[in-house]
Coordinates of C-alpha atoms in Angstrom, one line a residue:
M17 CA 113.8 107.1 140.8
V18 CA 113.2 108.9 137.5
N19 CA 110.6 111.6 137.8
R20 CA 108.2 111.0 134.8
L21 CA 105.3 113.3 135.9
Q22 CA 107.2 116.6 136.1
F23 CA 109.2 118.7 133.7
Y24 CA 112.7 120.2 134.3
I25 CA 112.3 124.0 134.0
D26 CA 114.6 126.7 135.4
G27 CA 116.8 124.3 137.3
A28 CA 113.9 122.5 139.1
W29 CA 111.4 119.7 138.7
I30 CA 108.0 121.2 138.4
D31 CA 104.4 120.1 137.7
P32 CA 102.8 120.7 134.4
V33 CA 100.5 123.7 134.2
V34 CA 97.7 121.4 133.1
K35 CA 97.8 117.8 134.4
K36 CA 97.7 115.4 131.4
S37 CA 99.5 112.1 130.9
T38 CA 100.0 109.3 128.4
P39 CA 101.2 105.7 128.9
V40 CA 104.6 104.5 127.6
V41 CA 104.3 101.0 126.1
N42 CA 107.0 98.4 126.0
P43 CA 107.2 97.3 122.3
A44 CA 108.4 93.8 123.3
T45 CA 105.3 93.1 125.4
E46 CA 102.7 95.6 124.2
E47 CA 102.1 96.5 127.8
A48 CA 102.1 99.9 129.4
M49 CA 105.0 100.4 131.8
Y50 CA 104.2 103.8 133.3
E51 CA 102.7 107.2 132.6
I52 CA 104.5 110.4 131.6
A53 CA 103.3 114.0 131.8
L54 CA 102.4 115.8 128.6
G55 CA 103.0 119.5 128.3
S56 CA 101.2 122.4 126.8
K57 CA 101.8 125.9 125.3
A58 CA 101.8 127.2 128.9
D59 CA 104.7 124.9 129.9
V60 CA 106.6 126.0 126.8
D61 CA 106.1 129.7 127.7
K62 CA 107.5 129.0 131.2
A63 CA 110.5 127.2 129.8
V64 CA 111.2 129.8 127.1
A65 CA 111.1 132.6 129.7
A66 CA 113.6 130.7 131.9
A67 CA 115.9 130.1 128.9
K68 CA 115.7 133.8 127.8
R69 CA 116.6 135.0 131.3
A70 CA 119.5 132.5 131.5
F71 CA 120.9 133.5 128.1
V72 CA 121.8 136.9 129.4
T73 CA 124.5 135.5 131.7
Y74 CA 125.2 132.1 130.2
S75 CA 126.0 133.6 126.8
Q76 CA 128.8 135.5 128.4
T77 CA 130.5 132.6 130.1
S78 CA 134.1 131.8 129.1
R79 CA 135.4 128.9 127.0
E80 CA 137.1 127.6 130.2
E81 CA 133.8 127.6 132.1
R82 CA 132.0 125.7 129.4
V83 CA 134.9 123.2 129.0
A84 CA 134.7 122.5 132.8
L85 CA 130.9 122.0 132.5
L86 CA 131.1 119.5 129.7
E87 CA 133.9 117.7 131.5
K88 CA 131.5 117.3 134.5
I89 CA 128.7 116.1 132.3
V90 CA 131.0 113.4 130.7
A91 CA 132.1 112.1 134.1
I92 CA 128.5 111.8 135.4
Y93 CA 127.1 110.4 132.2
K94 CA 129.7 107.5 132.3
G95 CA 128.2 106.4 135.6
R96 CA 124.7 106.1 134.2
M97 CA 125.4 104.3 130.9
K98 CA 123.8 101.0 132.0
E99 CA 120.7 102.8 133.3
I100 CA 120.3 104.8 130.0
G101 CA 120.8 101.6 127.9
A102 CA 118.1 99.8 129.9
A103 CA 115.7 102.7 129.4
V104 CA 116.3 102.8 125.7
S105 CA 115.9 99.1 125.3
D106 CA 112.6 99.0 127.3
E107 CA 111.1 102.0 125.5
M108 CA 112.1 101.5 121.8
G109 CA 113.1 97.8 121.7
A110 CA 116.9 97.8 121.0
P111 CA 118.6 94.7 122.2
L112 CA 120.0 95.5 125.7
P113 CA 123.8 95.0 124.8
M114 CA 123.4 97.2 121.7
A115 CA 121.4 99.8 123.7
E116 CA 124.1 100.0 126.4
R117 CA 127.0 100.1 124.0
L118 CA 125.8 101.9 120.9
Q119 CA 122.7 103.9 122.0
A120 CA 124.0 105.2 125.3
G121 CA 127.5 105.2 123.9
A122 CA 126.6 107.5 121.0
G123 CA 125.4 110.2 123.5
L124 CA 128.6 110.0 125.4
G125 CA 130.7 110.1 122.2
H126 CA 129.0 113.3 121.0
I127 CA 129.5 115.1 124.4
A128 CA 133.2 114.0 124.4
S129 CA 133.9 115.1 120.8
T130 CA 132.1 118.5 121.4
L131 CA 134.3 119.0 124.4
E132 CA 137.5 118.5 122.3
I133 CA 136.2 120.8 119.6
L134 CA 135.4 123.5 122.1
K135 CA 138.9 123.5 123.6
N136 CA 140.5 124.7 120.4
Y137 CA 137.6 126.4 118.4
R138 CA 138.4 129.9 117.1
F139 CA 135.4 132.1 118.1
E140 CA 137.2 135.2 116.7
E141 CA 139.3 135.8 113.6
P142 CA 140.7 138.9 111.9
V143 CA 139.5 139.8 108.4
G144 CA 141.4 143.0 107.3
T145 CA 140.5 145.8 109.8
A146 CA 137.5 143.8 111.0
V147 CA 137.2 141.0 113.4
V148 CA 134.6 138.2 112.7
V149 CA 133.0 137.1 116.0
R150 CA 131.0 133.9 116.4
E151 CA 128.4 134.3 119.1
P152 CA 125.6 132.0 120.5
V153 CA 122.5 132.2 118.4
G154 CA 120.2 132.5 121.5
V155 CA 117.4 130.4 122.8
V156 CA 117.1 127.0 121.0
G157 CA 114.1 124.7 120.7
M158 CA 115.1 121.1 120.2
I159 CA 112.8 118.3 119.0
T160 CA 114.3 114.8 119.0
P161 CA 113.1 111.4 117.8
W162 CA 112.8 107.9 119.4
N163 CA 115.0 105.8 117.2
W164 CA 118.4 107.0 118.5
P165 CA 117.3 109.1 121.5
L166 CA 120.6 109.8 123.2
N167 CA 122.5 110.2 120.0
Q168 CA 120.1 113.0 118.9
I169 CA 119.8 114.7 122.3
A170 CA 123.5 114.8 122.9
C171 CA 124.5 116.0 119.4
K172 CA 122.1 119.0 119.9
V173 CA 122.5 119.8 123.6
A174 CA 126.3 119.4 123.8
P175 CA 127.2 121.9 121.0
A176 CA 124.5 124.3 122.2
L177 CA 126.0 124.3 125.6
A178 CA 129.5 124.7 124.1
A179 CA 128.3 127.7 122.0
G180 CA 126.7 129.5 125.0
C181 CA 123.1 128.9 124.0
T182 CA 120.2 128.1 126.3
M183 CA 117.6 125.6 125.3
I184 CA 114.3 123.8 125.6
L185 CA 114.2 120.0 124.7
K186 CA 111.1 118.1 123.7
P187 CA 112.2 114.4 123.4
S188 CA 110.0 111.8 121.8
E189 CA 107.0 110.8 124.0
F190 CA 107.9 107.1 123.1
T191 CA 111.4 107.3 124.7
P192 CA 111.1 109.8 127.6
T193 CA 113.1 108.1 130.3
S194 CA 116.6 108.4 128.8
A195 CA 115.9 112.1 128.2
L196 CA 114.8 112.5 131.9
I197 CA 118.0 110.8 133.1
F198 CA 120.0 113.1 130.8
A199 CA 118.3 116.1 132.5
E200 CA 119.3 114.6 135.9
I201 CA 122.9 114.3 134.7
L202 CA 123.0 118.0 133.6
H203 CA 121.4 119.1 136.9
E204 CA 124.0 117.2 138.9
A205 CA 126.8 118.6 136.7
G206 CA 125.7 122.1 137.7
V207 CA 124.3 123.4 134.5
P208 CA 123.0 126.9 135.5
K209 CA 119.3 127.2 136.0
G210 CA 117.3 128.0 132.9
V211 CA 120.1 127.0 130.5
F212 CA 118.6 123.5 129.9
N213 CA 114.9 122.8 130.1
L214 CA 112.9 119.7 129.3
I215 CA 109.2 119.3 128.5
N216 CA 107.6 116.0 127.5
G217 CA 104.7 116.3 125.1
L218 CA 103.2 115.7 121.7
G219 CA 104.4 117.3 118.4
P220 CA 101.1 119.0 117.5
E221 CA 101.0 120.7 121.0
V222 CA 104.5 121.2 122.5
G223 CA 106.4 120.9 119.2
A224 CA 104.1 123.4 117.4
A225 CA 104.2 125.9 120.3
M226 CA 108.1 125.7 120.3
S227 CA 108.2 126.2 116.5
E228 CA 106.0 129.2 116.6
H229 CA 107.4 130.9 119.7
P230 CA 108.7 134.4 119.1
D231 CA 111.3 134.1 121.8
I232 CA 112.9 131.0 120.4
D233 CA 115.7 132.0 118.1
M234 CA 116.4 128.6 116.5
I235 CA 114.7 125.2 116.1
S236 CA 116.8 122.0 115.7
F237 CA 114.5 119.2 114.6
T238 CA 115.2 115.5 113.8
G239 CA 112.3 113.4 112.5
S240 CA 110.2 112.7 109.5
T241 CA 110.3 114.9 106.4
R242 CA 106.5 115.4 106.8
A243 CA 106.9 116.7 110.4
G244 CA 109.9 118.8 109.4
I245 CA 107.9 120.6 106.8
D246 CA 105.3 121.5 109.4
V247 CA 108.0 122.8 111.8
A248 CA 109.5 125.0 109.0
K249 CA 106.1 126.5 108.1
R250 CA 105.4 127.3 111.8
A251 CA 108.8 128.8 112.2
A252 CA 108.7 131.0 109.1
P253 CA 106.7 133.9 110.5
T254 CA 109.3 134.6 113.2
V255 CA 112.2 134.1 110.7
K256 CA 114.0 131.8 113.2
R257 CA 116.8 129.6 112.1
V258 CA 115.7 126.0 111.4
S259 CA 118.1 123.1 111.3
Q260 CA 116.7 119.8 110.3
E261 CA 117.8 116.2 109.9
L262 CA 114.9 114.3 108.2
G263 CA 114.2 111.1 106.3
G264 CA 116.3 109.0 104.1
K265 CA 116.3 106.3 101.4
S266 CA 120.0 105.7 101.2
P267 CA 121.6 103.9 98.3
N268 CA 124.3 101.2 98.9
V269 CA 126.1 100.8 95.6
I270 CA 128.1 97.6 95.2
L271 CA 130.2 97.9 92.0
E272 CA 131.5 95.2 89.7
G273 CA 134.6 93.6 91.1
A274 CA 133.8 94.4 94.8
D275 CA 134.1 91.6 97.4
L276 CA 130.5 90.5 97.0
T277 CA 130.2 88.4 100.1
K278 CA 131.7 91.0 102.4
A279 CA 129.9 94.0 100.8
V280 CA 126.4 92.3 100.7
A281 CA 126.6 90.7 104.1
G282 CA 127.9 94.0 105.6
G283 CA 125.1 95.9 103.9
V284 CA 122.4 93.6 105.1
M285 CA 123.6 93.6 108.7
H286 CA 123.8 97.4 108.7
M287 CA 120.3 97.6 107.3
F288 CA 118.9 95.4 110.0
N289 CA 120.8 97.2 112.8
N290 CA 118.4 98.9 115.3
S291 CA 115.6 97.0 113.5
G292 CA 116.1 99.2 110.4
Q293 CA 115.1 102.2 112.4
S294 CA 117.9 104.6 111.3
C295 CA 117.4 107.6 109.0
N296 CA 120.7 106.8 107.3
A297 CA 120.0 103.0 106.9
P298 CA 121.4 101.6 103.6
S299 CA 117.9 100.6 102.5
R300 CA 118.4 100.4 98.7
M301 CA 121.2 97.9 97.7
I302 CA 122.2 98.6 94.1
V303 CA 124.1 95.8 92.5
P304 CA 125.2 94.7 89.0
L305 CA 122.1 93.2 87.3
S306 CA 124.1 90.1 86.3
K307 CA 124.8 89.4 90.0
M308 CA 121.2 89.7 91.3
K309 CA 120.7 86.0 92.0
E310 CA 124.1 85.7 93.7
V311 CA 123.5 88.8 95.8
A312 CA 120.0 87.6 96.8
A313 CA 121.4 84.3 98.0
I314 CA 124.1 86.0 100.2
A315 CA 121.5 88.4 101.6
K316 CA 119.0 85.6 102.3
G317 CA 121.7 83.7 104.3
V318 CA 122.3 86.8 106.5
A319 CA 118.5 87.4 107.0
E320 CA 118.0 83.8 108.1
K321 CA 120.7 84.2 110.8
T322 CA 119.1 87.5 112.0
K323 CA 117.0 86.7 115.1
A324 CA 114.2 89.0 115.9
G325 CA 113.3 88.5 119.6
D326 CA 113.2 89.7 123.2
P327 CA 115.7 92.6 123.6
R328 CA 116.9 91.1 126.9
A329 CA 117.2 87.5 125.7
E330 CA 120.6 85.9 124.8
G331 CA 121.2 85.7 121.0
T332 CA 118.7 88.3 120.0
T333 CA 120.0 90.3 116.9
I334 CA 117.1 92.8 116.6
G335 CA 114.3 93.7 118.8
P336 CA 110.8 94.9 118.0
V337 CA 110.0 98.2 116.2
V338 CA 108.9 101.0 118.4
N339 CA 105.0 100.8 118.3
R340 CA 101.9 99.5 116.6
V341 CA 101.7 102.4 114.2
Q342 CA 105.2 101.7 112.9
W343 CA 104.5 98.0 112.7
D344 CA 101.3 98.5 110.7
K345 CA 103.1 100.8 108.3
I346 CA 105.9 98.4 107.7
Q347 CA 103.5 95.5 107.2
A348 CA 101.6 97.5 104.6
L349 CA 104.8 98.3 102.7
I350 CA 105.9 94.7 102.8
N351 CA 102.6 93.7 101.3
K352 CA 102.9 96.5 98.7
G353 CA 106.3 95.1 97.6
I354 CA 104.7 91.7 97.0
Q355 CA 101.8 93.2 95.2
E356 CA 104.0 95.3 92.9
G357 CA 106.0 92.2 91.8
A358 CA 109.3 92.4 93.8
T359 CA 110.8 89.0 94.6
L360 CA 110.5 88.1 98.3
V361 CA 113.8 86.5 99.2
A362 CA 113.4 86.3 102.9
G363 CA 110.9 87.3 105.6
G364 CA 107.6 88.8 104.6
P365 CA 104.5 89.9 106.4
G366 CA 103.4 88.9 109.9
L367 CA 105.2 88.1 113.1
P368 CA 108.5 86.0 113.2
D369 CA 108.1 82.3 113.9
G370 CA 107.5 81.5 117.6
V371 CA 106.4 85.1 118.4
N372 CA 102.8 85.9 119.4
K373 CA 103.1 89.4 120.9
G374 CA 105.3 92.4 120.5
F375 CA 105.9 94.7 117.5
Y376 CA 108.3 92.3 115.9
V377 CA 109.0 92.4 112.1
R378 CA 110.5 89.5 110.2
P379 CA 113.9 90.4 108.7
T380 CA 112.8 90.9 105.1
I381 CA 114.6 91.1 101.8
F382 CA 113.2 91.9 98.3
A383 CA 115.2 91.4 95.1
D384 CA 114.4 92.4 91.5
V385 CA 113.1 95.8 92.8
T386 CA 112.8 98.7 90.3
S387 CA 113.0 102.4 91.2
E388 CA 109.2 102.9 90.4
M389 CA 108.1 100.5 93.2
T390 CA 106.8 101.9 96.4
I391 CA 109.3 100.0 98.5
A392 CA 112.2 101.7 96.6
R393 CA 110.8 105.2 97.1
E394 CA 109.2 105.3 100.5
E395 CA 111.2 105.2 103.8
I396 CA 110.1 102.0 105.4
F397 CA 111.9 102.5 108.8
G398 CA 112.0 98.8 109.5
P399 CA 114.2 95.7 108.8
V400 CA 113.3 95.6 105.1
L401 CA 116.0 95.7 102.4
T402 CA 115.3 96.3 98.7
I403 CA 117.8 95.1 96.1
L404 CA 117.9 96.9 92.7
G405 CA 119.9 95.9 89.6
A406 CA 122.0 98.3 87.6
K407 CA 123.2 97.7 84.0
D408 CA 126.6 99.5 84.6
E409 CA 128.2 102.1 86.8
E410 CA 126.5 105.0 85.2
D411 CA 123.1 103.3 85.7
A412 CA 124.0 102.6 89.4
V413 CA 124.7 106.3 89.9
R414 CA 121.5 107.3 88.2
I415 CA 119.5 104.9 90.4
A416 CA 121.3 106.0 93.6
N417 CA 120.3 109.7 92.9
D418 CA 116.7 108.8 91.8
T419 CA 115.2 109.8 95.2
P420 CA 113.9 112.9 96.9
Y421 CA 116.2 112.1 99.8
G422 CA 119.9 112.7 100.2
L423 CA 121.0 111.8 103.7
A424 CA 123.6 109.0 103.1
G425 CA 125.2 106.8 100.5
Y426 CA 127.4 103.8 100.6
V427 CA 129.8 102.5 98.0
S428 CA 131.9 99.3 97.8
G429 CA 134.3 98.8 94.8
D430 CA 137.2 96.6 93.8
T431 CA 139.5 99.5 94.9
V432 CA 139.1 102.6 97.1
E433 CA 139.6 104.7 93.9
S434 CA 136.6 103.2 92.2
A435 CA 134.5 103.7 95.3
R436 CA 135.7 107.3 95.5
R437 CA 134.8 107.9 91.9
V438 CA 131.2 106.9 92.5
G439 CA 131.0 108.3 96.0
R440 CA 131.7 111.8 94.6
R441 CA 128.7 111.6 92.3
I442 CA 126.2 110.6 95.0
R443 CA 124.0 113.5 96.0
A444 CA 124.0 113.0 99.8
G445 CA 125.4 114.6 102.9
N446 CA 127.3 111.5 104.1
V447 CA 128.9 108.9 101.9
N448 CA 130.7 105.8 103.3
L449 CA 133.3 104.0 101.2
Q450 CA 134.3 100.4 101.5
G451 CA 132.4 99.8 104.8
V452 CA 134.1 102.5 106.8
P453 CA 131.8 103.9 109.4
N454 CA 131.1 107.6 110.0
E455 CA 133.6 109.9 111.7
R456 CA 132.0 111.5 114.7
T457 CA 133.9 114.8 114.2
A458 CA 132.9 115.0 110.5
P459 CA 129.5 116.6 109.6
F460 CA 126.3 114.7 109.5
G461 CA 123.2 115.9 107.6
G462 CA 121.4 115.7 104.3
Y463 CA 120.7 117.1 100.9
K464 CA 117.3 117.6 99.3
Q465 CA 114.3 116.4 101.5
S466 CA 116.7 114.9 104.0
G467 CA 117.1 118.3 105.6
N468 CA 119.4 121.3 106.0
G469 CA 122.2 122.2 108.4
R470 CA 124.8 119.9 109.8
E471 CA 125.4 118.1 113.2
W472 CA 128.5 116.6 114.8
G473 CA 131.9 118.1 115.3
K474 CA 132.9 121.6 114.3
F475 CA 130.0 121.9 111.9
G476 CA 127.5 121.0 114.6
L477 CA 128.9 123.7 116.9
E478 CA 128.6 126.3 114.2
E479 CA 124.9 125.6 113.8
Y480 CA 124.4 127.3 117.2
L481 CA 126.6 130.3 116.4
E482 CA 125.8 133.6 114.7
V483 CA 128.5 135.4 112.7
K484 CA 129.1 139.1 113.5
A485 CA 131.5 141.3 111.6
V486 CA 133.0 144.2 113.6
A487 CA 134.6 146.6 111.1
G488 CA 137.4 148.9 112.4
F489 CA 138.2 146.5 115.3
N490 CA 141.7 146.1 114.1
A491 CA 142.2 149.5 112.6
A492 CA 145.5 151.3 113.6

């Protein structure tokens, strides 16, 4: 039975300092499932003190000890995949098969890839008479979102453990159960007490206390750009390291000569995946102006085959969005698109046909969108695709880069070479060519207002390491 009314601090489940709770609502039914405890600054102080004590010894553990620890975590995690998937599905609405395979699977994948990186990573290297040593940064505060909960928890916790850091995790209050299961996995694997701590709570209380805490050496935050700015401001007086993965409005450039059916259908399905609740979703499809009608017809066909429904029902493509606030925001932006003159190709405002409760959004496509329209500029975070027309390749690149964000970009061309040419010019941290998915060992992160720092693979490990130069170490 998952313990939702306590926190995991210093290797044990303990009561909050002040008893306070909030309901967790199932977005498919709009009904409260259970209560979770909410933390305060006093709970953060407890967790930080435990992490600071544990850092003294855990930072000195050997590579071999940390490899053995991650191997145990992987083995135990595998046994709880279905349980994790069910929790994610119930709490944020992902279809159950997708939640088990992709949501739970993403967490396992990051732990496993970090384990392989750790086995061969060079923590020391000679530079002339000096040696350059990479050491753990210290106590890390981690704030993670609800949209890909285990993906974001694992791609922070695994490299921090591998680096020798200790940590305090504040998962999203909308998806607490998968994080609590993760804490149970780490406890069973024998993570030393104080190394990993978990506090549920709200951003303005627990998140703010973590960002400001003088004994936290680094904050790793994933969430909205607005919240990321607040975290950075609160962290500034203590000059702690801040690593952030924030919002996105990623372009999907389809060039003249590309296989239109494949590129458009693939782009629409990718956009609708996870109900459009992915920071790197290809939300702006940029196509040759002359092909707008053809593209819209292909996209409409995909939208009409996309079924928004019960996450546990057979044949469901996408589930609900996470909560009422998100649903209202998405509805307002769909209405804004109509008001500003975009062509509604599929979907639109309101609930899907045959649905009378739950935070479901109709799979929606707008064509004839211009870069000035609100739906082309704001992150919608729902199953809403905007299609923009470009006069030529140069215009497509200009439109692609006309955004304050820079998390991801996608390019499909008639050849890999044409896709490479445009991909090199997109100002984003991740660019996918010809429909090829991300490599888990390659870095993930953004330019501009999509954040700073990188996660995944070797680059993710290095976020949690300080660099020390020791001159004379190699002197004769």
